[in-house]
Tab-separated table of C-alpha atoms and ligand atoms in Angstrom:
chain	number	residue	atom	x	y	z
H	298	MET	CA	6.321	-111.108	-180.791
H	299	SER	CA	7.799	-112.001	-177.411
H	300	GLU	CA	6.440	-110.676	-174.152
H	301	THR	CA	7.892	-107.703	-172.364
H	302	ILE	CA	9.720	-108.777	-169.225
H	303	PHE	CA	10.464	-106.926	-166.012
H	304	ALA	CA	12.396	-107.702	-162.814
H	305	PRO	CA	14.433	-106.097	-160.066
H	306	SER	CA	18.074	-106.106	-161.216
H	307	SER	CA	19.583	-105.182	-157.870
H	308	GLY	CA	19.706	-107.514	-154.862
H	309	ALA	CA	16.738	-108.271	-152.638
H	310	GLY	CA	16.192	-106.508	-149.323
H	311	ARG	CA	16.346	-102.968	-148.010
H	312	ALA	CA	18.690	-100.608	-149.884
H	313	GLY	CA	19.104	-96.935	-150.730
H	314	VAL	CA	18.317	-97.551	-154.365
H	315	SER	CA	16.794	-100.500	-156.219
H	316	VAL	CA	17.086	-100.879	-159.964
H	317	LEU	CA	14.210	-102.384	-161.893
H	318	ARG	CA	14.598	-103.346	-165.526
H	319	ILE	CA	11.948	-103.659	-168.252
H	320	SER	CA	12.796	-105.117	-171.671
H	321	GLY	CA	10.654	-105.658	-174.768
H	322	SER	CA	8.376	-103.972	-177.250
H	323	GLN	CA	6.017	-102.713	-174.510
H	324	ALA	CA	8.796	-101.109	-172.439
H	325	SER	CA	7.996	-97.568	-173.540
H	326	THR	CA	4.212	-98.122	-173.115
H	327	ALA	CA	4.863	-99.459	-169.605
H	328	LEU	CA	6.961	-96.418	-168.803
H	329	GLN	CA	4.250	-94.094	-170.106
H	330	SER	CA	1.623	-95.893	-167.999
H	331	LEU	CA	3.679	-95.246	-164.882
H	332	THR	CA	4.881	-91.682	-165.581
H	333	GLY	CA	2.124	-90.368	-167.846
H	334	GLN	CA	4.868	-89.075	-170.130
H	335	LEU	CA	6.719	-90.067	-173.279
H	336	PRO	CA	10.118	-91.723	-172.714
H	337	PRO	CA	12.860	-89.183	-171.912
H	338	THR	CA	16.022	-88.548	-173.928
H	339	PRO	CA	17.798	-91.909	-174.484
H	340	ARG	CA	20.486	-92.861	-171.934
H	341	ARG	CA	19.919	-89.740	-169.776
H	342	ALA	CA	18.844	-90.086	-166.163
H	343	THR	CA	15.579	-88.167	-165.728
H	344	LEU	CA	13.593	-87.636	-162.540
H	345	ALA	CA	9.985	-88.834	-162.762
H	346	ALA	CA	7.006	-89.428	-160.492
H	347	LEU	CA	5.633	-92.953	-160.823
H	348	HIS	CA	1.913	-93.486	-160.358
H	349	ASP	CA	-0.251	-96.579	-160.197
H	350	PRO	CA	-1.836	-96.666	-163.675
H	351	ASP	CA	-5.218	-97.841	-162.245
H	352	SER	CA	-5.642	-95.850	-159.024
H	353	GLY	CA	-3.407	-92.907	-159.860
H	354	GLU	CA	-1.709	-93.209	-156.460
H	355	LEU	CA	1.872	-91.922	-156.231
H	356	LEU	CA	4.164	-94.964	-155.792
H	357	ASP	CA	7.616	-93.353	-155.789
H	358	ARG	CA	9.716	-90.642	-157.310
H	359	GLY	CA	12.838	-91.952	-159.024
H	360	LEU	CA	15.238	-91.832	-161.926
H	361	VAL	CA	14.182	-93.170	-165.284
H	362	LEU	CA	16.552	-94.312	-168.037
H	363	TRP	CA	15.452	-95.094	-171.573
H	364	PHE	CA	17.552	-97.318	-173.850
H	365	PRO	CA	15.776	-97.729	-177.185
H	366	GLY	CA	16.749	-100.959	-179.017
H	367	PRO	CA	18.923	-102.160	-180.588
H	368	ALA	CA	21.549	-100.162	-178.634
H	369	SER	CA	20.639	-101.732	-175.298
H	370	PHE	CA	21.799	-104.653	-173.175
H	371	THR	CA	19.140	-107.003	-174.574
H	372	GLY	CA	18.951	-105.416	-178.010
H	373	GLU	CA	15.287	-104.602	-177.317
H	374	ASP	CA	13.760	-101.409	-175.907
H	375	VAL	CA	14.866	-101.253	-172.288
H	376	VAL	CA	13.717	-99.068	-169.391
H	377	GLU	CA	15.576	-98.821	-166.104
H	378	LEU	CA	13.815	-97.469	-163.034
H	379	HIS	CA	16.002	-96.378	-160.113
H	380	LEU	CA	13.591	-96.539	-157.199
H	381	HIS	CA	13.969	-96.042	-153.472
H	382	GLY	CA	15.088	-99.471	-152.308
H	383	GLY	CA	12.281	-100.247	-149.858
H	384	ARG	CA	10.467	-103.555	-150.177
H	385	ALA	CA	7.023	-101.889	-150.380
H	386	VAL	CA	8.173	-99.410	-153.045
H	387	VAL	CA	9.649	-102.119	-155.236
H	388	SER	CA	6.694	-104.484	-154.851
H	389	SER	CA	4.146	-101.744	-155.637
H	390	VAL	CA	5.898	-100.941	-158.922
H	391	LEU	CA	6.315	-104.653	-159.769
H	392	ASP	CA	2.614	-105.142	-159.039
H	393	ALA	CA	1.641	-102.234	-161.293
H	394	LEU	CA	3.827	-103.576	-164.119
H	395	GLY	CA	2.274	-107.035	-163.738
H	396	ARG	CA	-1.164	-105.582	-164.468
H	397	LEU	CA	-0.092	-104.134	-167.834
H	398	PRO	CA	-0.906	-106.104	-171.000
H	399	ASP	CA	1.899	-108.310	-172.396
H	400	CYS	CA	4.167	-107.585	-169.409
H	401	VAL	CA	5.381	-110.586	-167.396
H	402	PRO	CA	7.921	-111.049	-164.610
H	403	ALA	CA	11.277	-112.188	-166.014
H	404	GLU	CA	12.505	-115.737	-165.446
H	405	PRO	CA	16.056	-116.073	-164.044
H	406	GLY	CA	18.593	-115.180	-166.721
H	407	ALA	CA	15.915	-113.941	-169.156
H	408	PHE	CA	17.560	-110.551	-169.846
H	409	THR	CA	20.898	-112.181	-170.608
H	410	ARG	CA	19.144	-114.812	-172.732
H	411	ARG	CA	17.670	-112.046	-174.852
H	412	ALA	CA	21.084	-110.366	-175.086
H	413	PHE	CA	22.482	-113.686	-176.346
H	414	ASP	CA	19.622	-114.190	-178.837
H	415	ALA	CA	20.190	-110.674	-180.158
H	416	GLY	CA	23.904	-111.413	-180.629
H	417	LYS	CA	24.937	-108.863	-177.983
H	418	LEU	CA	26.877	-111.493	-176.044
H	419	ASP	CA	28.075	-114.914	-177.111
H	420	LEU	CA	27.980	-117.929	-174.831
H	421	ALA	CA	31.515	-117.463	-173.476
H	422	GLU	CA	30.722	-113.827	-172.678
H	423	VAL	CA	27.469	-114.849	-170.993
H	424	GLU	CA	29.510	-117.193	-168.786
H	425	GLY	CA	31.943	-114.357	-168.087
H	426	LEU	CA	29.035	-112.180	-166.985
H	427	ALA	CA	27.709	-114.930	-164.703
H	428	ASP	CA	31.184	-115.397	-163.216
H	429	LEU	CA	31.591	-111.657	-162.700
H	430	ILE	CA	28.336	-111.512	-160.760
H	431	THR	CA	29.398	-114.405	-158.520
H	432	ALA	CA	33.088	-113.397	-158.248
H	433	GLU	CA	34.176	-113.333	-154.594
H	434	THR	CA	37.832	-112.429	-154.948
H	435	ALA	CA	39.966	-110.039	-157.014
H	436	ALA	CA	41.528	-112.774	-159.148
H	437	GLN	CA	38.075	-114.197	-159.928
H	438	ARG	CA	36.863	-110.734	-160.902
H	439	ARG	CA	39.819	-110.216	-163.253
H	440	GLN	CA	39.325	-113.586	-164.930
H	441	ALA	CA	35.560	-113.055	-165.312
H	442	LEU	CA	36.018	-109.562	-166.754
H	443	ARG	CA	38.532	-110.849	-169.293
H	444	GLN	CA	36.020	-113.442	-170.452
H	445	LEU	CA	33.114	-110.971	-170.495
H	446	ASP	CA	35.258	-108.629	-172.579
H	447	GLY	CA	35.656	-111.364	-175.176
H	448	GLY	CA	39.090	-112.745	-174.192
H	449	LEU	CA	38.038	-116.308	-174.926
H	450	SER	CA	35.627	-115.409	-177.730
H	451	LYS	CA	38.299	-113.556	-179.721
H	452	ARG	CA	40.689	-116.489	-179.386
H	453	ILE	CA	37.995	-118.860	-180.661
H	454	GLU	CA	37.003	-116.543	-183.508
H	455	GLN	CA	40.602	-116.225	-184.674
H	456	TRP	CA	41.008	-119.989	-184.741
H	457	GLN	CA	37.686	-120.329	-186.539
H	458	ALA	CA	38.682	-117.788	-189.181
H	459	ARG	CA	42.027	-119.492	-189.825
H	460	LEU	CA	40.510	-122.984	-189.952
H	461	ALA	CA	37.613	-121.886	-192.140
H	462	ARG	CA	40.148	-120.438	-194.548
H	463	GLN	CA	42.004	-123.733	-194.732
H	464	LEU	CA	38.739	-125.595	-195.142
H	465	ALA	CA	37.652	-123.291	-197.954
H	466	HIS	CA	40.961	-123.889	-199.783
H	467	LEU	CA	40.650	-127.612	-199.277
H	468	GLU	CA	37.081	-127.657	-200.552
H	469	ALA	CA	38.159	-125.613	-203.537
H	470	THR	CA	40.714	-128.272	-204.478
H	471	ILE	CA	38.034	-130.930	-204.052
H	472	ASP	CA	35.336	-129.079	-206.002
H	473	PHE	CA	37.527	-127.598	-208.711
H	474	PRO	CA	40.364	-130.076	-209.240
H	475	ASP	CA	41.252	-128.516	-212.604
H	476	GLU	CA	41.712	-124.984	-211.274
H	477	GLU	CA	45.244	-123.679	-210.889
H	478	LEU	CA	45.754	-123.349	-207.153
H	479	PRO	CA	49.077	-122.326	-205.674
H	480	THR	CA	51.154	-125.473	-205.134
H	481	ASP	CA	52.518	-124.428	-201.748
H	482	LEU	CA	48.957	-124.151	-200.435
H	483	GLU	CA	48.927	-127.546	-198.815
H	484	MET	CA	52.172	-126.958	-196.911
H	485	ALA	CA	50.984	-123.552	-195.712
H	486	ALA	CA	47.666	-125.029	-194.590
H	487	LEU	CA	49.324	-127.813	-192.622
H	488	ASN	CA	51.704	-125.350	-190.992
H	489	ASP	CA	48.896	-123.107	-189.904
H	490	ILE	CA	46.874	-126.027	-188.577
H	491	SER	CA	49.872	-127.256	-186.627
H	492	SER	CA	50.434	-123.821	-185.093
H	493	ILE	CA	46.742	-123.657	-184.085
H	494	ARG	CA	47.167	-127.057	-182.465
H	495	SER	CA	50.076	-125.866	-180.373
H	496	GLU	CA	48.169	-122.734	-179.344
H	497	MET	CA	45.321	-124.982	-178.256
H	498	ARG	CA	47.681	-127.207	-176.317
H	499	GLN	CA	49.050	-124.189	-174.495
H	500	ASP	CA	45.568	-123.049	-173.500
H	501	LEU	CA	44.652	-126.570	-172.417
H	502	GLY	CA	47.732	-126.491	-170.192
H	503	SER	CA	46.308	-123.627	-168.141
H	504	ALA	CA	42.667	-124.771	-168.262
H	505	ASP	CA	42.898	-126.517	-164.904
H	506	ILE	CA	44.037	-123.286	-163.239
H	507	GLY	CA	41.233	-121.367	-164.963
H	508	GLU	CA	38.680	-123.826	-163.611
H	509	ARG	CA	40.238	-123.801	-160.145
H	510	LEU	CA	40.108	-120.026	-160.073
H	511	ARG	CA	36.374	-120.140	-160.720
H	512	GLU	CA	35.734	-122.782	-158.100
H	513	GLY	CA	38.433	-122.103	-155.546
H	514	LEU	CA	41.258	-124.350	-154.352
H	515	GLU	CA	40.373	-126.962	-151.759
H	516	ILE	CA	42.169	-127.080	-148.457
H	517	ALA	CA	41.289	-129.940	-146.114
H	518	ILE	CA	41.922	-129.687	-142.384
H	519	LEU	CA	42.793	-133.127	-141.094
H	520	GLY	CA	43.938	-134.612	-137.836
H	521	PRO	CA	42.937	-136.648	-134.808
H	522	PRO	CA	39.813	-135.753	-132.815
H	523	ASN	CA	40.281	-132.860	-130.387
H	524	ALA	CA	43.474	-131.617	-132.017
H	525	GLY	CA	41.753	-128.265	-132.597
H	526	LYS	CA	40.659	-128.534	-136.253
H	527	SER	CA	37.320	-126.786	-135.768
H	528	SER	CA	38.964	-124.133	-133.602
H	529	LEU	CA	41.509	-123.522	-136.348
H	530	LEU	CA	38.806	-123.274	-139.003
H	531	ASN	CA	36.970	-120.766	-136.834
H	532	SER	CA	40.048	-118.662	-136.213
H	533	LEU	CA	40.844	-118.698	-139.913
H	534	ALA	CA	37.358	-117.780	-140.961
H	535	LYS	CA	37.012	-115.308	-138.078
H	536	ARG	CA	33.468	-116.427	-137.651
H	537	GLU	CA	31.660	-119.219	-135.917
H	538	VAL	CA	30.965	-121.929	-138.470
H	539	ALA	CA	32.052	-125.191	-136.922
H	540	ILE	CA	30.993	-126.389	-133.515
H	541	VAL	CA	33.921	-126.388	-131.113
H	542	ALA	CA	33.160	-129.188	-128.692
H	543	GLU	CA	34.950	-130.794	-125.759
H	544	THR	CA	34.101	-134.401	-126.583
H	545	ALA	CA	36.132	-136.314	-129.118
H	546	GLY	CA	34.787	-137.020	-132.595
H	547	THR	CA	31.966	-134.452	-132.765
H	548	THR	CA	32.820	-133.028	-136.179
H	549	ARG	CA	31.218	-135.835	-138.119
H	550	ASP	CA	30.459	-134.099	-141.330
H	551	VAL	CA	32.511	-131.798	-143.487
H	552	VAL	CA	32.140	-128.101	-142.668
H	553	GLU	CA	33.313	-125.621	-145.289
H	554	VAL	CA	34.159	-121.951	-145.417
H	555	ARG	CA	35.225	-119.825	-148.343
H	556	LEU	CA	38.280	-117.653	-147.832
H	557	ASP	CA	39.996	-114.976	-149.879
H	558	LEU	CA	43.763	-115.476	-149.727
H	559	GLN	CA	45.599	-112.635	-151.505
H	560	GLY	CA	42.756	-112.314	-153.965
H	561	TYR	CA	42.529	-116.032	-154.637
H	562	PRO	CA	39.541	-118.124	-153.576
H	563	VAL	CA	39.943	-121.186	-151.384
H	564	THR	CA	37.465	-123.516	-149.783
H	565	LEU	CA	38.562	-124.638	-146.369
H	566	ALA	CA	36.988	-127.878	-145.193
H	567	ASP	CA	37.004	-129.118	-141.624
H	568	THR	CA	36.763	-132.888	-141.532
H	569	ALA	CA	35.861	-135.540	-139.018
H	570	GLY	CA	38.696	-136.463	-136.667
H	571	LEU	CA	40.880	-139.331	-137.810
H	572	ARG	CA	41.776	-142.108	-135.412
H	573	GLY	CA	44.825	-144.228	-135.815
H	574	ALA	CA	44.568	-147.958	-136.416
H	575	GLN	CA	45.460	-148.626	-132.784
H	576	SER	CA	42.292	-146.906	-131.521
H	577	GLU	CA	39.396	-148.893	-130.159
H	578	ALA	CA	36.488	-149.932	-132.399
H	579	LEU	CA	34.537	-147.104	-134.046
H	580	ASP	CA	30.789	-146.727	-134.279
H	581	PRO	CA	29.434	-146.773	-137.856
H	582	VAL	CA	28.701	-143.006	-137.931
H	583	GLU	CA	32.220	-142.149	-136.927
H	584	ALA	CA	33.647	-144.672	-139.386
H	585	GLU	CA	31.640	-142.981	-142.152
H	586	GLY	CA	32.962	-139.584	-141.014
H	587	ILE	CA	36.518	-140.860	-141.265
H	588	ARG	CA	35.876	-142.330	-144.693
H	589	ARG	CA	34.682	-138.910	-145.889
H	590	SER	CA	37.674	-137.171	-144.332
H	591	LEU	CA	40.082	-139.428	-146.166
H	592	GLU	CA	38.184	-138.946	-149.404
H	593	ARG	CA	38.412	-135.209	-148.896
H	594	ALA	CA	42.127	-135.489	-148.147
H	595	GLN	CA	42.654	-137.210	-151.485
H	596	SER	CA	40.854	-134.635	-153.581
H	597	ALA	CA	42.197	-131.580	-151.722
H	598	ASP	CA	44.812	-129.299	-153.300
H	599	PHE	CA	46.400	-128.699	-149.904
H	600	LYS	CA	46.171	-130.372	-146.526
H	601	LEU	CA	46.494	-128.887	-143.087
H	602	LEU	CA	47.445	-131.689	-140.708
H	603	VAL	CA	46.618	-130.574	-137.184
H	604	PHE	CA	48.164	-132.242	-134.134
H	605	ASP	CA	47.805	-131.642	-130.416
H	606	ALA	CA	51.239	-130.488	-129.205
H	607	THR	CA	50.679	-132.129	-125.827
H	608	LEU	CA	50.259	-135.595	-127.367
H	609	ARG	CA	52.391	-137.880	-129.498
H	610	PRO	CA	51.307	-137.690	-133.163
H	611	GLU	CA	49.885	-140.935	-134.468
H	612	LEU	CA	52.059	-142.374	-137.191
H	613	ASP	CA	49.381	-143.474	-139.618
H	614	ILE	CA	47.833	-139.987	-139.566
H	615	LEU	CA	51.272	-138.486	-140.137
H	616	SER	CA	51.659	-140.689	-143.183
H	617	LEU	CA	49.032	-138.538	-144.939
H	618	ALA	CA	51.594	-135.713	-145.196
H	619	ASP	CA	52.821	-135.072	-148.736
H	620	ALA	CA	54.393	-132.182	-150.662
H	621	ASN	CA	51.162	-130.201	-150.413
H	622	THR	CA	50.791	-130.508	-146.654
H	623	LEU	CA	51.368	-128.038	-143.845
H	624	ILE	CA	51.674	-129.550	-140.381
H	625	CYS	CA	50.148	-127.489	-137.579
H	626	TRP	CA	51.507	-128.112	-134.086
H	627	ASN	CA	48.457	-126.817	-132.215
H	628	LYS	CA	47.904	-125.921	-128.538
H	629	VAL	CA	51.454	-124.625	-128.066
H	630	ASP	CA	49.967	-122.459	-125.305
H	631	LEU	CA	49.801	-125.688	-123.279
H	632	ALA	CA	53.161	-127.138	-124.313
H	633	GLU	CA	55.969	-124.653	-124.834
H	634	VAL	CA	58.172	-127.079	-126.712
H	635	ASP	CA	59.828	-126.566	-130.070
H	636	PRO	CA	57.759	-128.125	-132.828
H	637	PRO	CA	59.452	-131.208	-134.240
H	638	THR	CA	60.333	-131.871	-137.841
H	639	ILE	CA	57.969	-134.622	-138.867
H	640	ALA	CA	57.827	-136.462	-142.154
H	641	ASN	CA	60.304	-133.904	-143.588
H	642	HIS	CA	57.927	-131.057	-142.747
H	643	THR	CA	58.727	-128.445	-140.144
H	644	ALA	CA	55.578	-128.251	-138.067
H	645	LEU	CA	54.207	-124.740	-137.586
H	646	PRO	CA	53.771	-123.864	-133.909
H	647	LEU	CA	50.200	-122.733	-133.417
H	648	SER	CA	47.540	-121.927	-130.886
H	649	ALA	CA	44.082	-121.779	-132.369
H	650	MET	CA	42.958	-120.497	-128.975
H	651	THR	CA	45.348	-117.556	-128.485
H	652	GLY	CA	45.963	-116.909	-132.190
H	653	LYS	CA	49.712	-117.468	-131.847
H	654	GLY	CA	51.242	-118.648	-135.126
H	655	LEU	CA	48.076	-117.883	-137.090
H	656	PRO	CA	49.626	-115.037	-139.175
H	657	GLU	CA	52.538	-117.342	-140.096
H	658	LEU	CA	50.122	-120.107	-141.061
H	659	ILE	CA	48.066	-117.722	-143.214
H	660	ASP	CA	51.290	-116.509	-144.882
H	661	ALA	CA	52.431	-120.039	-145.601
H	662	LEU	CA	49.019	-120.976	-147.004
H	663	SER	CA	48.754	-117.803	-149.098
H	664	ASN	CA	52.207	-118.382	-150.582
H	665	ALA	CA	51.292	-121.937	-151.503
H	666	VAL	CA	48.021	-120.796	-153.097
H	667	VAL	CA	49.582	-117.895	-155.032
H	668	GLN	CA	52.319	-120.209	-156.267
H	669	ARG	CA	49.799	-122.782	-157.452
H	670	PHE	CA	47.841	-120.180	-159.392
H	671	SER	CA	50.915	-118.629	-161.000
H	672	GLU	CA	52.462	-121.971	-162.017
H	673	VAL	CA	51.257	-121.732	-165.606
H	674	GLY	CA	52.759	-118.312	-166.267
H	675	SER	CA	50.065	-117.094	-168.653
H	676	GLU	CA	46.552	-116.033	-167.758
H	677	PRO	CA	44.130	-118.900	-168.401
H	678	VAL	CA	41.501	-118.351	-171.087
H	679	LEU	CA	39.659	-121.640	-170.624
H	680	THR	CA	37.689	-121.474	-167.393
H	681	ARG	CA	35.189	-124.323	-167.563
H	682	ALA	CA	35.247	-128.066	-168.217
H	683	ARG	CA	32.891	-127.302	-171.120
H	684	HIS	CA	35.590	-125.198	-172.841
H	685	ARG	CA	38.280	-127.747	-172.138
H	686	ARG	CA	36.284	-130.608	-173.658
H	687	ALA	CA	35.481	-128.596	-176.784
H	688	ILE	CA	39.112	-127.575	-177.342
H	689	GLU	CA	40.273	-131.143	-176.714
H	690	GLU	CA	37.829	-132.341	-179.362
H	691	ALA	CA	38.936	-129.661	-181.829
H	692	SER	CA	42.588	-130.382	-181.221
H	693	ALA	CA	42.075	-134.143	-181.662
H	694	ALA	CA	40.319	-133.500	-184.979
H	695	LEU	CA	43.210	-131.291	-186.122
H	696	ASP	CA	45.670	-134.055	-185.174
H	697	ARG	CA	43.944	-136.269	-187.724
H	698	VAL	CA	43.841	-133.744	-190.591
H	699	ALA	CA	47.411	-134.287	-191.752
H	700	THR	CA	47.202	-138.080	-191.731
H	701	GLN	CA	43.983	-138.548	-193.716
H	702	SER	CA	44.287	-140.348	-197.038
H	703	LEU	CA	41.616	-138.291	-198.810
H	704	PRO	CA	41.114	-134.518	-198.838
H	705	GLU	CA	37.414	-135.160	-198.183
H	706	LEU	CA	38.312	-136.764	-194.852
H	707	SER	CA	40.631	-133.907	-193.885
H	708	ALA	CA	37.825	-131.499	-194.723
H	709	GLU	CA	35.484	-133.430	-192.460
H	710	ASP	CA	37.992	-133.192	-189.592
H	711	LEU	CA	38.263	-129.453	-190.099
H	712	ARG	CA	34.478	-129.225	-189.900
H	713	ILE	CA	34.489	-131.223	-186.667
H	714	ALA	CA	37.083	-128.847	-185.221
H	715	LEU	CA	35.085	-125.807	-186.340
H	716	ARG	CA	31.896	-127.157	-184.841
H	717	ALA	CA	33.630	-127.903	-181.523
H	718	LEU	CA	34.979	-124.337	-181.431
H	719	GLY	CA	31.531	-123.022	-182.335
H	720	ARG	CA	30.055	-124.724	-179.295
H	721	VAL	CA	32.280	-122.675	-176.971
H	722	VAL	CA	30.770	-119.409	-178.176
H	723	GLY	CA	27.352	-120.935	-178.870
H	724	ARG	CA	27.429	-120.488	-182.633
H	725	VAL	CA	27.962	-123.549	-184.783
H	726	ASP	CA	27.434	-122.077	-188.233
H	727	VAL	CA	30.348	-123.563	-190.200
H	728	GLU	CA	28.548	-122.915	-193.503
H	729	ASP	CA	28.188	-119.183	-192.745
H	730	LEU	CA	31.889	-118.946	-192.085
H	731	LEU	CA	32.609	-120.707	-195.359
H	732	ASP	CA	30.311	-118.383	-197.302
H	733	VAL	CA	32.323	-115.403	-196.152
H	734	ILE	CA	35.612	-117.029	-197.121
H	735	PHE	CA	34.386	-118.333	-200.483
H	736	ARG	CA	33.337	-114.862	-201.493
H	737	GLU	CA	37.018	-113.819	-201.438
H	738	PHE	CA	37.934	-116.671	-203.763
H	739	CYS	CA	35.917	-116.144	-206.891
H	740	ILE	CA	36.795	-119.617	-208.219
H	741	GLY	CA	34.275	-120.659	-210.852
H	742	LYS	CA	32.231	-117.651	-209.715
J	1096	GDP	P1	38.690	-130.894	-133.324
J	1096	GDP	O1	38.007	-132.113	-132.819
J	1096	GDP	O2	40.035	-131.225	-133.873
J	1096	GDP	O3	37.874	-130.109	-134.272
J	1096	GDP	O4	39.015	-129.984	-132.049
J	1096	GDP	P2	38.234	-128.695	-131.489
J	1096	GDP	O5	38.530	-127.510	-132.311
J	1096	GDP	O6	36.823	-129.080	-131.247
J	1096	GDP	O7	39.012	-128.506	-130.133
J	1096	GDP	C1	39.032	-129.512	-129.135
J	1096	GDP	C2	39.289	-128.849	-127.789
J	1096	GDP	O8	40.595	-128.279	-127.782
J	1096	GDP	C3	38.327	-127.723	-127.467
J	1096	GDP	O9	38.055	-127.757	-126.094
J	1096	GDP	C4	39.127	-126.472	-127.803
J	1096	GDP	O10	38.732	-125.359	-127.030
J	1096	GDP	C5	40.522	-126.907	-127.445
J	1096	GDP	N1	41.542	-126.207	-128.223
J	1096	GDP	C6	41.603	-126.057	-129.569
J	1096	GDP	N2	42.698	-125.361	-129.927
J	1096	GDP	C7	43.353	-125.058	-128.775
J	1096	GDP	C8	44.568	-124.345	-128.465
J	1096	GDP	O11	45.284	-123.838	-129.339
J	1096	GDP	N3	44.920	-124.267	-127.158
J	1096	GDP	C9	44.149	-124.809	-126.168
J	1096	GDP	N4	44.578	-124.668	-124.921
J	1096	GDP	N5	43.016	-125.468	-126.425
J	1096	GDP	C10	42.609	-125.592	-127.691
């Protein structure tokens, strides 16, 4: 019998209400120790006074919810205490629970682990739940909710059911070669497998966007020292994150902020100032800073190239501009000249100091980001590299099925595909799936 676990489920710190969760066979005993009463009606909020079971001291008055297993989040008996959200209140109740037999503080993720073990959530849904809790923008929330609601799991299960069916037929022809099986079976099986393969390919096509949505697109701010990169980052983030300094080359490491652009997450990175080849010798620290900036520029989804409007742009820095670059012509408050067209890009006139041009820059960036995320047309179902690798493996195995010389080898490929799919949802029981299918067959009984 596993221990009963308890933990605060709401965030740390002062709050109006804090929710504490208890899960396990001792949940109702723990509740009785605190309230002196039997658990209330299931799933009904009930007011109760909570006392220290040893001293009898009143700890708090709060709402109690009772979810008897298996109809609970973890599948076990669960109690939820809605306490006043003061630190002392919460810690006194946690302390009292810790003194009860077989009750231990929960490890991170322990409630969800139990929900998974009880079959309440599969692995893809667990990931959806984790993503929902960390979602920072609307698009991330939508994607996480879809996955938590089984969007990915249902897709996987449908593929598994279809493949298991084909595998069962194939095994039947191997095991019972004398049985009369429909002759068009093989054609139908290959057709279905090929349509699963194309469905997989379509999902793989949007996997990159799914992963980017979880992690955020990367935008690197690049340019010569003193062009106003840190100032721009600060204006964009509307908070002080990078040091704005008068001396050249002070931003030596990469400073990042997370932004929400039209519901989509982006990570904006300020980089060390770049110096053109014609500049005087660099010290090693600055050279390292520049190396990191260029590395960042390569991996970024978009680049903001910032230039000082009062100076001539250095050509080798300009050469970094590509199709995913916006050129910012900064400090226009000092130089009221029309921004030039450089490297086929119209530079955006900007003043990080006065805020002029900032709304236009944010619009341009948002449009680019929205366009990138809507490129694939459909809503991505694969959201992690883990999913992508599993589907790639399954799809590669299905590619081989049709070309195998022996049905035994095709069957083995189907098993490989099924196992790869099983890994996505955390259940790799190919034999169980087959049992279900074979029962419909009745061959040889
Ligand atoms: P970085 O090295 O590219 O990150 O440049 P900073 O953001 O540190 O800015 C360098 C200097 O330029 C600082 O003194 C800023 O106050 C100043 N600066 C930045 N943007 C503007 C601007 O739009 N107008 C004016 N007049 N000064 C600016």
